mmCIF file of C-alpha atoms in Angstrom:
data_model
loop_
_atom_site.group_PDB
_atom_site.id
_atom_site.type_symbol
_atom_site.label_atom_id
_atom_site.label_comp_id
_atom_site.label_asym_id
_atom_site.label_seq_id
_atom_site.Cartn_x
_atom_site.Cartn_y
_atom_site.Cartn_z
ATOM 1 C CA MET A 1 -44.993 67.927 -39.884
ATOM 2 C CA ILE A 2 -42.540 66.828 -37.288
ATOM 3 C CA ARG A 3 -41.521 63.922 -39.449
ATOM 4 C CA ALA A 4 -41.094 66.212 -42.478
ATOM 5 C CA TYR A 5 -38.928 68.511 -40.401
ATOM 6 C CA HIS A 6 -36.679 65.601 -39.521
ATOM 7 C CA LEU A 7 -36.408 64.607 -43.153
ATOM 8 C CA ASP A 8 -35.453 68.080 -44.307
ATOM 9 C CA VAL A 9 -32.678 68.751 -41.847
ATOM 10 C CA PRO A 10 -29.644 66.513 -42.119
ATOM 11 C CA ARG A 11 -29.111 64.494 -38.978
ATOM 12 C CA LEU A 12 -26.443 65.608 -36.532
ATOM 13 C CA ALA A 13 -24.280 62.655 -37.575
ATOM 14 C CA ASP A 14 -24.371 63.863 -41.178
ATOM 15 C CA HIS A 15 -23.395 67.350 -40.105
ATOM 16 C CA GLN A 16 -20.445 65.993 -38.197
ATOM 17 C CA GLN A 17 -19.459 63.814 -41.124
ATOM 18 C CA ARG A 18 -19.565 66.788 -43.490
ATOM 19 C CA ARG A 19 -17.490 68.916 -41.182
ATOM 20 C CA ARG A 20 -15.070 66.047 -40.828
ATOM 21 C CA GLN A 21 -14.808 65.610 -44.582
ATOM 22 C CA ILE A 22 -13.888 69.286 -44.858
ATOM 23 C CA THR A 23 -11.352 69.366 -42.015
ATOM 24 C CA ASP A 24 -9.758 66.159 -43.376
ATOM 25 C CA ALA A 25 -9.295 67.919 -46.697
ATOM 26 C CA ALA A 26 -7.785 70.984 -44.994
ATOM 27 C CA ARG A 27 -5.497 68.727 -42.972
ATOM 28 C CA THR A 28 -4.192 67.070 -46.143
ATOM 29 C CA LEU A 29 -3.558 70.444 -47.814
ATOM 30 C CA VAL A 30 -1.740 71.901 -44.791
ATOM 31 C CA ALA A 31 0.418 68.779 -44.416
ATOM 32 C CA ARG A 32 1.466 68.824 -48.062
ATOM 33 C CA GLN A 33 1.625 72.504 -48.957
ATOM 34 C CA GLY A 34 1.396 74.536 -45.771
ATOM 35 C CA LEU A 35 -1.248 76.876 -44.375
ATOM 36 C CA ARG A 36 -1.359 79.162 -47.388
ATOM 37 C CA ALA A 37 -2.664 76.289 -49.514
ATOM 38 C CA ALA A 38 -5.811 75.899 -47.429
ATOM 39 C CA THR A 39 -8.042 78.387 -49.246
ATOM 40 C CA PHE A 40 -11.828 77.919 -49.392
ATOM 41 C CA GLN A 41 -11.508 76.898 -53.043
ATOM 42 C CA ALA A 42 -8.716 74.383 -52.480
ATOM 43 C CA VAL A 43 -10.369 72.857 -49.413
ATOM 44 C CA ALA A 44 -13.675 72.470 -51.291
ATOM 45 C CA ALA A 45 -11.922 70.853 -54.263
ATOM 46 C CA GLU A 46 -9.933 68.478 -52.048
ATOM 47 C CA ALA A 47 -13.088 67.532 -50.109
ATOM 48 C CA GLY A 48 -15.086 67.092 -53.314
ATOM 49 C CA VAL A 49 -17.787 69.553 -52.205
ATOM 50 C CA SER A 50 -18.849 73.046 -53.250
ATOM 51 C CA VAL A 51 -17.259 76.222 -51.923
ATOM 52 C CA ARG A 52 -20.745 77.167 -50.706
ATOM 53 C CA LEU A 53 -20.960 74.067 -48.565
ATOM 54 C CA VAL A 54 -17.599 74.856 -46.948
ATOM 55 C CA GLN A 55 -18.847 78.382 -46.283
ATOM 56 C CA TYR A 56 -22.096 77.000 -44.836
ATOM 57 C CA TYR A 57 -20.223 74.902 -42.279
ATOM 58 C CA PHE A 58 -17.365 77.323 -41.630
ATOM 59 C CA GLY A 59 -17.817 81.059 -41.830
ATOM 60 C CA SER A 60 -14.187 81.880 -42.556
ATOM 61 C CA LYS A 61 -10.862 80.333 -43.519
ATOM 62 C CA GLU A 62 -9.830 80.883 -39.884
ATOM 63 C CA ASP A 63 -12.779 78.755 -38.728
ATOM 64 C CA VAL A 64 -11.788 75.927 -41.089
ATOM 65 C CA LEU A 65 -8.229 76.019 -39.768
ATOM 66 C CA ARG A 66 -9.272 76.186 -36.128
ATOM 67 C CA ALA A 67 -11.594 73.189 -36.588
ATOM 68 C CA THR A 68 -8.823 71.336 -38.444
ATOM 69 C CA ARG A 69 -6.342 71.936 -35.647
ATOM 70 C CA GLU A 70 -8.888 70.728 -33.094
ATOM 71 C CA ALA A 71 -9.724 67.640 -35.170
ATOM 72 C CA VAL A 72 -6.054 66.644 -35.536
ATOM 73 C CA ALA A 73 -5.397 67.166 -31.816
ATOM 74 C CA ALA A 74 -8.574 65.230 -30.909
ATOM 75 C CA ASP A 75 -7.565 62.367 -33.230
ATOM 76 C CA ALA A 76 -4.143 62.160 -31.636
ATOM 77 C CA GLY A 77 -5.722 62.192 -28.173
ATOM 78 C CA ARG A 78 -8.192 59.462 -29.109
ATOM 79 C CA ARG A 79 -5.492 57.262 -30.659
ATOM 80 C CA PHE A 80 -3.443 57.670 -27.521
ATOM 81 C CA ALA A 81 -6.378 56.826 -25.227
ATOM 82 C CA GLU A 82 -7.104 53.697 -27.299
ATOM 83 C CA ARG A 83 -3.498 52.646 -27.034
ATOM 84 C CA LEU A 84 -3.567 53.071 -23.244
ATOM 85 C CA ALA A 85 -6.852 51.127 -23.021
ATOM 86 C CA GLU A 86 -5.312 48.278 -25.064
ATOM 87 C CA LEU A 87 -2.386 48.134 -22.684
ATOM 88 C CA GLY A 88 -4.756 47.856 -19.723
ATOM 89 C CA GLU A 89 -4.346 48.967 -16.141
ATOM 90 C CA ASP A 90 -1.721 46.378 -15.276
ATOM 91 C CA ALA A 91 0.682 47.456 -18.020
ATOM 92 C CA ALA A 92 4.323 47.839 -17.042
ATOM 93 C CA PRO A 93 5.285 51.523 -16.649
ATOM 94 C CA ARG A 94 7.899 51.190 -19.374
ATOM 95 C CA ASP A 95 5.271 49.905 -21.821
ATOM 96 C CA VAL A 96 2.988 52.856 -21.094
ATOM 97 C CA ILE A 97 5.835 55.315 -21.600
ATOM 98 C CA ARG A 98 6.966 53.521 -24.732
ATOM 99 C CA ALA A 99 3.412 53.818 -26.114
ATOM 100 C CA ILE A 100 3.392 57.571 -25.455
ATOM 101 C CA VAL A 101 6.730 58.116 -27.187
ATOM 102 C CA THR A 102 5.688 55.962 -30.151
ATOM 103 C CA GLU A 103 2.456 57.921 -30.647
ATOM 104 C CA VAL A 104 4.435 61.148 -31.036
ATOM 105 C CA LEU A 105 6.727 59.778 -33.745
ATOM 106 C CA PRO A 106 5.854 60.005 -37.461
ATOM 107 C CA ILE A 107 5.962 56.227 -37.900
ATOM 108 C CA ASP A 108 3.310 56.089 -40.631
ATOM 109 C CA ALA A 109 1.860 58.414 -43.252
ATOM 110 C CA ARG A 110 -0.993 59.606 -41.024
ATOM 111 C CA ARG A 111 1.225 60.402 -38.031
ATOM 112 C CA ARG A 112 3.735 62.042 -40.353
ATOM 113 C CA GLU A 113 1.034 64.378 -41.647
ATOM 114 C CA ASP A 114 -0.215 64.997 -38.111
ATOM 115 C CA ALA A 115 3.289 65.949 -36.992
ATOM 116 C CA ILE A 116 3.655 68.462 -39.828
ATOM 117 C CA VAL A 117 0.163 69.896 -39.292
ATOM 118 C CA LEU A 118 0.586 70.305 -35.521
ATOM 119 C CA ASP A 119 4.042 71.887 -35.991
ATOM 120 C CA THR A 120 2.554 74.244 -38.570
ATOM 121 C CA PHE A 121 -0.227 75.368 -36.228
ATOM 122 C CA PHE A 122 2.272 75.665 -33.383
ATOM 123 C CA LEU A 123 4.410 78.096 -35.386
ATOM 124 C CA GLU A 124 1.338 79.892 -36.713
ATOM 125 C CA ALA A 125 0.240 80.550 -33.140
ATOM 126 C CA LEU A 126 3.713 81.966 -32.384
ATOM 127 C CA THR A 127 4.007 84.175 -35.454
ATOM 128 C CA GLY A 128 0.569 84.473 -37.026
ATOM 129 C CA GLU A 129 -1.496 87.605 -37.220
ATOM 130 C CA ARG A 130 -4.229 85.730 -35.412
ATOM 131 C CA SER A 131 -2.039 85.000 -32.404
ATOM 132 C CA PRO A 132 -4.236 86.773 -29.835
ATOM 133 C CA ASP A 133 -7.315 84.593 -30.374
ATOM 134 C CA VAL A 134 -5.502 81.326 -31.139
ATOM 135 C CA PRO A 135 -4.485 79.702 -27.869
ATOM 136 C CA THR A 136 -0.821 78.675 -28.115
ATOM 137 C CA ASP A 137 -1.561 75.982 -25.565
ATOM 138 C CA ASP A 138 -3.259 73.794 -28.110
ATOM 139 C CA SER A 139 -0.319 71.749 -29.347
ATOM 140 C CA ASP A 140 1.318 72.488 -26.027
ATOM 141 C CA GLY A 141 -1.845 71.388 -24.210
ATOM 142 C CA ALA A 142 -1.646 68.063 -26.042
ATOM 143 C CA SER A 143 1.989 67.581 -25.057
ATOM 144 C CA GLN A 144 1.187 68.714 -21.496
ATOM 145 C CA TYR A 145 -1.349 65.897 -21.345
ATOM 146 C CA LEU A 146 1.325 63.433 -22.470
ATOM 147 C CA VAL A 147 3.727 64.812 -19.860
ATOM 148 C CA ASP A 148 1.038 64.418 -17.167
ATOM 149 C CA VAL A 149 0.307 60.766 -17.977
ATOM 150 C CA MET A 150 4.022 60.040 -18.206
ATOM 151 C CA ARG A 151 4.807 61.798 -14.929
ATOM 152 C CA GLN A 152 2.129 59.828 -13.081
ATOM 153 C CA THR A 153 3.371 56.586 -14.602
ATOM 154 C CA ILE A 154 7.002 57.263 -13.668
ATOM 155 C CA ALA A 155 6.068 58.439 -10.163
ATOM 156 C CA ARG A 156 4.054 55.272 -9.568
ATOM 157 C CA SER A 157 6.906 53.065 -10.755
ATOM 158 C CA ARG A 158 9.313 54.843 -8.397
ATOM 159 C CA ALA A 159 7.084 54.809 -5.319
ATOM 160 C CA GLY A 160 9.281 54.787 -2.232
ATOM 161 C CA SER A 161 12.462 55.672 -4.147
ATOM 162 C CA PRO A 162 14.187 59.068 -3.810
ATOM 163 C CA GLU A 163 14.082 59.210 -7.635
ATOM 164 C CA GLN A 164 10.310 59.693 -7.438
ATOM 165 C CA GLU A 165 10.783 63.430 -7.033
ATOM 166 C CA HIS A 166 12.350 63.602 -10.492
ATOM 167 C CA ALA A 167 9.304 62.080 -12.215
ATOM 168 C CA ASP A 168 8.131 65.477 -13.479
ATOM 169 C CA ILE A 169 11.397 66.598 -15.072
ATOM 170 C CA ASP A 170 12.100 63.119 -16.481
ATOM 171 C CA ALA A 171 8.646 63.011 -18.079
ATOM 172 C CA ARG A 172 9.256 66.404 -19.657
ATOM 173 C CA LEU A 173 12.687 65.374 -20.964
ATOM 174 C CA ILE A 174 11.356 62.143 -22.491
ATOM 175 C CA VAL A 175 8.500 63.970 -24.234
ATOM 176 C CA ALA A 176 10.984 66.613 -25.431
ATOM 177 C CA ALA A 177 13.311 63.942 -26.831
ATOM 178 C CA ALA A 178 10.353 62.273 -28.581
ATOM 179 C CA ALA A 179 9.306 65.597 -30.128
ATOM 180 C CA GLY A 180 12.878 66.293 -31.280
ATOM 181 C CA LEU A 181 13.250 62.778 -32.694
ATOM 182 C CA ALA A 182 9.940 63.247 -34.520
ATOM 183 C CA GLN A 183 11.365 66.312 -36.291
ATOM 184 C CA THR A 184 14.536 64.454 -37.281
ATOM 185 C CA MET A 185 12.495 61.503 -38.535
ATOM 186 C CA LEU A 186 10.482 63.814 -40.795
ATOM 187 C CA VAL A 187 13.601 64.510 -42.855
ATOM 188 C CA ASP A 188 15.870 61.548 -42.125
ATOM 189 C CA ALA A 189 14.471 58.208 -43.303
ATOM 190 C CA ALA A 190 17.481 56.297 -41.973
ATOM 191 C CA ILE A 191 16.742 57.453 -38.429
ATOM 192 C CA ALA A 192 13.011 56.852 -38.933
ATOM 193 C CA ARG A 193 13.795 53.204 -39.691
ATOM 194 C CA ARG A 194 15.721 52.963 -36.409
ATOM 195 C CA ALA A 195 12.890 54.393 -34.268
ATOM 196 C CA GLU A 196 12.677 51.322 -31.983
ATOM 197 C CA GLU A 197 16.382 51.396 -31.228
ATOM 198 C CA HIS A 198 16.245 55.086 -30.329
ATOM 199 C CA ILE A 199 13.218 54.635 -28.068
ATOM 200 C CA ASP A 200 14.833 51.691 -26.258
ATOM 201 C CA ARG A 201 18.048 53.587 -25.626
ATOM 202 C CA LEU A 202 16.170 56.694 -24.472
ATOM 203 C CA LEU A 203 14.139 54.678 -21.958
ATOM 204 C CA ASP A 204 17.191 52.684 -20.781
ATOM 205 C CA ARG A 205 18.941 55.961 -19.968
ATOM 206 C CA MET A 206 16.060 58.057 -18.665
ATOM 207 C CA LEU A 207 14.416 55.213 -16.744
ATOM 208 C CA PRO A 208 17.357 52.994 -15.713
ATOM 209 C CA GLU A 209 15.090 51.234 -13.196
ATOM 210 C CA SER A 210 13.123 49.856 -16.175
ATOM 211 C CA ALA A 211 16.130 48.708 -18.237
ATOM 212 C CA LYS A 212 16.223 45.013 -19.042
ATOM 213 C CA ASP A 213 19.897 44.441 -18.354
ATOM 214 C CA MET B 1 40.853 105.956 -63.592
ATOM 215 C CA ILE B 2 41.501 102.992 -61.421
ATOM 216 C CA ARG B 3 41.068 105.119 -58.366
ATOM 217 C CA ALA B 4 37.800 106.608 -59.657
ATOM 218 C CA TYR B 5 36.534 103.132 -60.313
ATOM 219 C CA HIS B 6 37.243 102.189 -56.741
ATOM 220 C CA LEU B 7 35.441 105.261 -55.499
ATOM 221 C CA ASP B 8 32.335 104.591 -57.574
ATOM 222 C CA VAL B 9 31.764 100.988 -56.663
ATOM 223 C CA PRO B 10 30.889 100.303 -53.055
ATOM 224 C CA ARG B 11 33.489 98.160 -51.375
ATOM 225 C CA LEU B 12 32.782 94.483 -50.836
ATOM 226 C CA ALA B 13 32.384 95.126 -47.117
ATOM 227 C CA ASP B 14 29.622 97.637 -47.839
ATOM 228 C CA HIS B 15 27.881 95.156 -50.088
ATOM 229 C CA GLN B 16 27.996 92.540 -47.405
ATOM 230 C CA GLN B 17 26.762 95.007 -44.825
ATOM 231 C CA ARG B 18 23.803 95.975 -47.032
ATOM 232 C CA ARG B 19 22.880 92.367 -47.683
ATOM 233 C CA ARG B 20 23.140 91.724 -43.981
ATOM 234 C CA GLN B 21 20.927 94.688 -43.157
ATOM 235 C CA ILE B 22 18.287 93.253 -45.486
ATOM 236 C CA THR B 23 18.474 89.642 -44.251
ATOM 237 C CA ASP B 24 18.371 90.894 -40.649
ATOM 238 C CA ALA B 25 15.149 92.724 -41.474
ATOM 239 C CA ALA B 26 13.681 89.611 -43.128
ATOM 240 C CA ARG B 27 14.730 87.531 -40.129
ATOM 241 C CA THR B 28 12.882 89.880 -37.762
ATOM 242 C CA LEU B 29 9.732 89.802 -39.893
ATOM 243 C CA VAL B 30 9.715 85.997 -40.210
ATOM 244 C CA ALA B 31 10.299 85.566 -36.471
ATOM 245 C CA ARG B 32 7.431 87.888 -35.550
ATOM 246 C CA GLN B 33 4.864 87.357 -38.284
ATOM 247 C CA GLY B 34 5.864 84.305 -40.297
ATOM 248 C CA LEU B 35 7.065 83.840 -43.864
ATOM 249 C CA ARG B 36 4.098 85.546 -45.489
ATOM 250 C CA ALA B 37 5.093 88.835 -43.824
ATOM 251 C CA ALA B 38 8.461 88.967 -45.595
ATOM 252 C CA THR B 39 7.367 90.771 -48.763
ATOM 253 C CA PHE B 40 9.822 93.031 -50.676
ATOM 254 C CA GLN B 41 7.921 96.065 -49.354
ATOM 255 C CA ALA B 42 7.913 94.951 -45.725
ATOM 256 C CA VAL B 43 11.573 93.870 -45.792
ATOM 257 C CA ALA B 44 12.602 97.213 -47.329
ATOM 258 C CA ALA B 45 10.587 99.157 -44.734
ATOM 259 C CA GLU B 46 11.995 97.105 -41.840
ATOM 260 C CA ALA B 47 15.566 97.532 -43.162
ATOM 261 C CA GLY B 48 15.032 101.258 -43.746
ATOM 262 C CA VAL B 49 16.033 101.022 -47.425
ATOM 263 C CA SER B 50 14.194 101.319 -50.741
ATOM 264 C CA VAL B 51 12.392 98.425 -52.408
ATOM 265 C CA ARG B 52 14.706 98.993 -55.375
ATOM 266 C CA LEU B 53 17.771 98.392 -53.234
ATOM 267 C CA VAL B 54 16.324 95.106 -51.960
ATOM 268 C CA GLN B 55 15.644 94.109 -55.570
ATOM 269 C CA TYR B 56 19.169 95.116 -56.548
ATOM 270 C CA TYR B 57 20.710 92.784 -53.972
ATOM 271 C CA PHE B 58 18.139 90.004 -54.219
ATOM 272 C CA GLY B 59 16.317 89.214 -57.432
ATOM 273 C CA SER B 60 13.294 87.601 -55.821
ATOM 274 C CA LYS B 61 11.531 87.107 -52.510
ATOM 275 C CA GLU B 62 12.833 83.516 -52.613
ATOM 276 C CA ASP B 63 16.405 84.825 -52.818
ATOM 277 C CA VAL B 64 15.869 87.073 -49.788
ATOM 278 C CA LEU B 65 14.491 84.136 -47.816
ATOM 279 C CA ARG B 66 17.245 81.747 -48.902
ATOM 280 C CA ALA B 67 19.920 84.274 -47.889
ATOM 281 C CA THR B 68 18.106 84.874 -44.588
ATOM 282 C CA ARG B 69 18.012 81.176 -43.794
ATOM 283 C CA GLU B 70 21.711 80.883 -44.596
ATOM 284 C CA ALA B 71 22.567 83.930 -42.482
ATOM 285 C CA VAL B 72 20.680 82.615 -39.444
ATOM 286 C CA ALA B 73 22.267 79.160 -39.782
ATOM 287 C CA ALA B 74 25.724 80.721 -40.250
ATOM 288 C CA ASP B 75 25.211 82.934 -37.174
ATOM 289 C CA ALA B 76 24.255 79.943 -35.081
ATOM 290 C CA GLY B 77 27.283 78.032 -36.362
ATOM 291 C CA ARG B 78 29.617 80.944 -35.610
ATOM 292 C CA ARG B 79 28.227 81.436 -32.106
ATOM 293 C CA PHE B 80 28.678 77.761 -31.461
ATOM 294 C CA ALA B 81 32.272 77.741 -32.763
ATOM 295 C CA GLU B 82 33.086 80.743 -30.560
ATOM 296 C CA ARG B 83 31.645 78.974 -27.570
ATOM 297 C CA LEU B 84 33.779 75.898 -28.255
ATOM 298 C CA ALA B 85 36.876 78.059 -28.726
ATOM 299 C CA GLU B 86 36.212 79.775 -25.376
ATOM 300 C CA LEU B 87 35.992 76.403 -23.686
ATOM 301 C CA GLY B 88 39.348 75.384 -25.143
ATOM 302 C CA GLU B 89 40.681 71.979 -26.075
ATOM 303 C CA ASP B 90 41.000 70.760 -22.515
ATOM 304 C CA ALA B 91 37.339 71.320 -21.680
ATOM 305 C CA ALA B 92 35.555 68.527 -19.851
ATOM 306 C CA PRO B 93 33.283 66.534 -22.208
ATOM 307 C CA ARG B 94 30.239 67.446 -20.134
ATOM 308 C CA ASP B 95 31.009 71.157 -20.507
ATOM 309 C CA VAL B 96 31.262 70.844 -24.291
ATOM 310 C CA ILE B 97 27.965 68.968 -24.471
ATOM 311 C CA ARG B 98 26.339 71.440 -22.108
ATOM 312 C CA ALA B 99 27.466 74.287 -24.370
ATOM 313 C CA ILE B 100 25.912 72.596 -27.405
ATOM 314 C CA VAL B 101 22.573 72.040 -25.669
ATOM 315 C CA THR B 102 22.519 75.603 -24.348
ATOM 316 C CA GLU B 103 23.123 77.068 -27.805
ATOM 317 C CA VAL B 104 20.015 75.316 -29.143
ATOM 318 C CA LEU B 105 17.707 76.681 -26.432
ATOM 319 C CA PRO B 106 15.870 80.009 -26.824
ATOM 320 C CA ILE B 107 17.512 81.480 -23.732
ATOM 321 C CA ASP B 108 17.527 85.076 -24.992
ATOM 322 C CA ALA B 109 15.579 87.180 -27.501
ATOM 323 C CA ARG B 110 18.016 86.530 -30.344
ATOM 324 C CA ARG B 111 18.084 82.749 -29.889
ATOM 325 C CA ARG B 112 14.314 82.756 -29.471
ATOM 326 C CA GLU B 113 13.914 84.454 -32.834
ATOM 327 C CA ASP B 114 16.482 82.106 -34.389
ATOM 328 C CA ALA B 115 14.569 79.085 -33.097
ATOM 329 C CA ILE B 116 11.311 80.344 -34.629
ATOM 330 C CA VAL B 117 12.975 81.290 -37.928
ATOM 331 C CA LEU B 118 14.795 77.958 -38.312
ATOM 332 C CA ASP B 119 11.616 76.019 -37.432
ATOM 333 C CA THR B 120 9.698 78.094 -39.971
ATOM 334 C CA PHE B 121 12.187 77.342 -42.752
ATOM 335 C CA PHE B 122 12.278 73.698 -41.713
ATOM 336 C CA LEU B 123 8.498 73.389 -42.154
ATOM 337 C CA GLU B 124 8.571 75.479 -45.323
ATOM 338 C CA ALA B 125 11.056 73.033 -46.815
ATOM 339 C CA LEU B 126 8.714 70.161 -45.911
ATOM 340 C CA THR B 127 5.517 71.717 -47.213
ATOM 341 C CA GLY B 128 6.443 74.680 -49.384
ATOM 342 C CA GLU B 129 5.965 74.929 -53.105
ATOM 343 C CA ARG B 130 9.680 75.532 -53.404
ATOM 344 C CA SER B 131 10.574 72.229 -51.786
ATOM 345 C CA PRO B 132 12.508 70.789 -54.727
ATOM 346 C CA ASP B 133 15.180 73.496 -54.809
ATOM 347 C CA VAL B 134 15.350 74.197 -51.060
ATOM 348 C CA PRO B 135 17.555 71.593 -49.431
ATOM 349 C CA THR B 136 15.763 70.209 -46.396
ATOM 350 C CA ASP B 137 19.146 69.436 -44.880
ATOM 351 C CA ASP B 138 19.743 73.050 -43.991
ATOM 352 C CA SER B 139 18.342 73.163 -40.483
ATOM 353 C CA ASP B 140 18.954 69.444 -40.359
ATOM 354 C CA GLY B 141 22.526 69.994 -41.565
ATOM 355 C CA ALA B 142 23.075 72.373 -38.656
ATOM 356 C CA SER B 143 21.768 69.843 -36.168
ATOM 357 C CA GLN B 144 23.791 67.087 -37.873
ATOM 358 C CA TYR B 145 26.895 69.187 -37.184
ATOM 359 C CA LEU B 146 25.897 69.447 -33.516
ATOM 360 C CA VAL B 147 25.316 65.684 -33.387
ATOM 361 C CA ASP B 148 28.761 65.093 -34.928
ATOM 362 C CA VAL B 149 30.617 67.252 -32.412
ATOM 363 C CA MET B 150 28.633 65.733 -29.571
ATOM 364 C CA ARG B 151 29.222 62.166 -30.750
ATOM 365 C CA GLN B 152 32.986 62.729 -30.971
ATOM 366 C CA THR B 153 33.022 64.303 -27.532
ATOM 367 C CA ILE B 154 31.056 61.473 -25.951
ATOM 368 C CA ALA B 155 33.119 58.806 -27.734
ATOM 369 C CA ARG B 156 36.351 60.397 -26.480
ATOM 370 C CA SER B 157 35.068 60.543 -22.909
ATOM 371 C CA ARG B 158 34.118 56.855 -23.060
ATOM 372 C CA ALA B 159 37.336 55.598 -24.638
ATOM 373 C CA GLY B 160 37.892 51.994 -23.545
ATOM 374 C CA SER B 161 34.383 51.572 -22.160
ATOM 375 C CA PRO B 162 31.764 49.344 -23.847
ATOM 376 C CA GLU B 163 29.446 52.372 -23.676
ATOM 377 C CA GLN B 164 31.575 54.038 -26.361
ATOM 378 C CA GLU B 165 29.592 52.271 -29.075
ATOM 379 C CA HIS B 166 26.457 54.142 -27.960
ATOM 380 C CA ALA B 167 28.043 57.570 -28.483
ATOM 381 C CA ASP B 168 26.195 58.111 -31.772
ATOM 382 C CA ILE B 169 22.689 57.310 -30.550
ATOM 383 C CA ASP B 170 23.238 59.170 -27.247
ATOM 384 C CA ALA B 171 24.390 62.257 -29.137
ATOM 385 C CA ARG B 172 21.292 62.115 -31.314
ATOM 386 C CA LEU B 173 18.992 61.684 -28.310
ATOM 387 C CA ILE B 174 20.552 64.609 -26.432
ATOM 388 C CA VAL B 175 20.237 66.906 -29.464
ATOM 389 C CA ALA B 176 16.633 65.713 -29.944
ATOM 390 C CA ALA B 177 15.801 66.448 -26.309
ATOM 391 C CA ALA B 178 17.377 69.905 -26.644
ATOM 392 C CA ALA B 179 15.322 70.619 -29.772
ATOM 393 C CA GLY B 180 12.124 69.444 -28.063
ATOM 394 C CA LEU B 181 12.893 71.488 -24.940
ATOM 395 C CA ALA B 182 13.510 74.506 -27.164
ATOM 396 C CA GLN B 183 9.974 74.195 -28.561
ATOM 397 C CA THR B 184 8.455 73.908 -25.089
ATOM 398 C CA MET B 185 10.461 76.906 -23.888
ATOM 399 C CA LEU B 186 9.081 79.019 -26.746
ATOM 400 C CA VAL B 187 5.593 78.799 -25.231
ATOM 401 C CA ASP B 188 6.243 77.979 -21.580
ATOM 402 C CA ALA B 189 8.106 80.692 -19.694
ATOM 403 C CA ALA B 190 8.114 78.673 -16.469
ATOM 404 C CA ILE B 191 10.090 75.891 -18.146
ATOM 405 C CA ALA B 192 12.344 78.423 -19.880
ATOM 406 C CA ARG B 193 13.326 79.777 -16.451
ATOM 407 C CA ARG B 194 14.274 76.248 -15.378
ATOM 408 C CA ALA B 195 16.528 75.583 -18.387
ATOM 409 C CA GLU B 196 19.642 74.876 -16.286
ATOM 410 C CA GLU B 197 17.843 72.319 -14.160
ATOM 411 C CA HIS B 198 16.548 70.510 -17.252
ATOM 412 C CA ILE B 199 19.976 70.443 -18.906
ATOM 413 C CA ASP B 200 21.637 69.095 -15.748
ATOM 414 C CA ARG B 201 19.102 66.330 -15.345
ATOM 415 C CA LEU B 202 19.308 65.406 -19.049
ATOM 416 C CA LEU B 203 23.097 65.114 -18.885
ATOM 417 C CA ASP B 204 23.030 63.221 -15.560
ATOM 418 C CA ARG B 205 20.767 60.625 -17.158
ATOM 419 C CA MET B 206 22.181 60.422 -20.666
ATOM 420 C CA LEU B 207 25.816 60.685 -19.579
ATOM 421 C CA PRO B 208 25.850 59.042 -16.131
ATOM 422 C CA GLU B 209 29.651 58.789 -16.312
ATOM 423 C CA SER B 210 29.741 62.615 -16.161
ATOM 424 C CA ALA B 211 27.283 63.038 -13.268
ATOM 425 C CA LYS B 212 28.661 64.793 -10.223
ATOM 426 C CA ASP B 213 27.166 62.545 -7.566
#
């Protein structure tokens, strides 16, 4: 009996995979055609599953979108954590900050879609009918996390210097510049190709103590 | 006869005023509830006119939205030109650049709505079904104009210095930081209250030749 029970109910991993398949489909639709495109029907078709299955996992279109927003934010957070782990604890502060800025930029197709999707949810939270129950701090929470890591990194690199007290505002300005550059890069391929040059100049100016020359 | 004709047809100024009344209403709706809220019915109700009048001035919902986007961009451009004219030709480069950054930030209700509306149209152009005939360079065109003025101002202030060659990239980074700060300020009132402090620090770092100390 117990064994039969286990056979009948999909394992947790399968459930998660199914949900993931559906939120990936919603993510693709939102990135290419905006929120209005993410209907139950369209999401099911894009995911290659039945509308009933989407309804089984997500009660409403709002639930699909909320889960999609969370999945995209979690992906970005995981990518960022992996990048930090690769750099290791002894990484130079400038390298850590460079990694943070780079993660925010739409430097490949996936990050480009993520940037559009997160911007879309950000605006939706500001203007949508569902504003009250959608925390606006979701995309902002993600960028607050980036600001926190960056602030700590800058503060550590300036230990003992009077500039240490500006670590917070400098971190916020660098993240802001990265977010603004990301928007420009979404529509301006020439700037997107010069991402490295822009990052280097930004860090040379905002963190002169880290500049090479 | 000629006189009667003039009496029957509303003057051009009235036409423009009517169109303006309608795009102002659409602007308000988009800023508060997103693009989907700007239906013919809702725009007419918000403007206090009949649906037929909206249809008379604008053939389609797309036309209302296109005119609204143009009106918001034109307003921002006019405000900016006025600000530059107030400063006069002898203004210090830092004051000109400060004025540009300040104009981009949502420092009052009107600029806050403009920021949301322009971001909304920006994303719509990236993901909307109407992408092909909506130039994506509209909000980008506005920021390109800001970058151009800023680049010229920085280049002039660095005449004879080797730093002059970086005027273009510095202008782009300052505008990017302003755009990113604007997004943060939309959701973070504490940062919005510290706008001056952020602008000063940004300019001190990006334009060290203009720093006071």
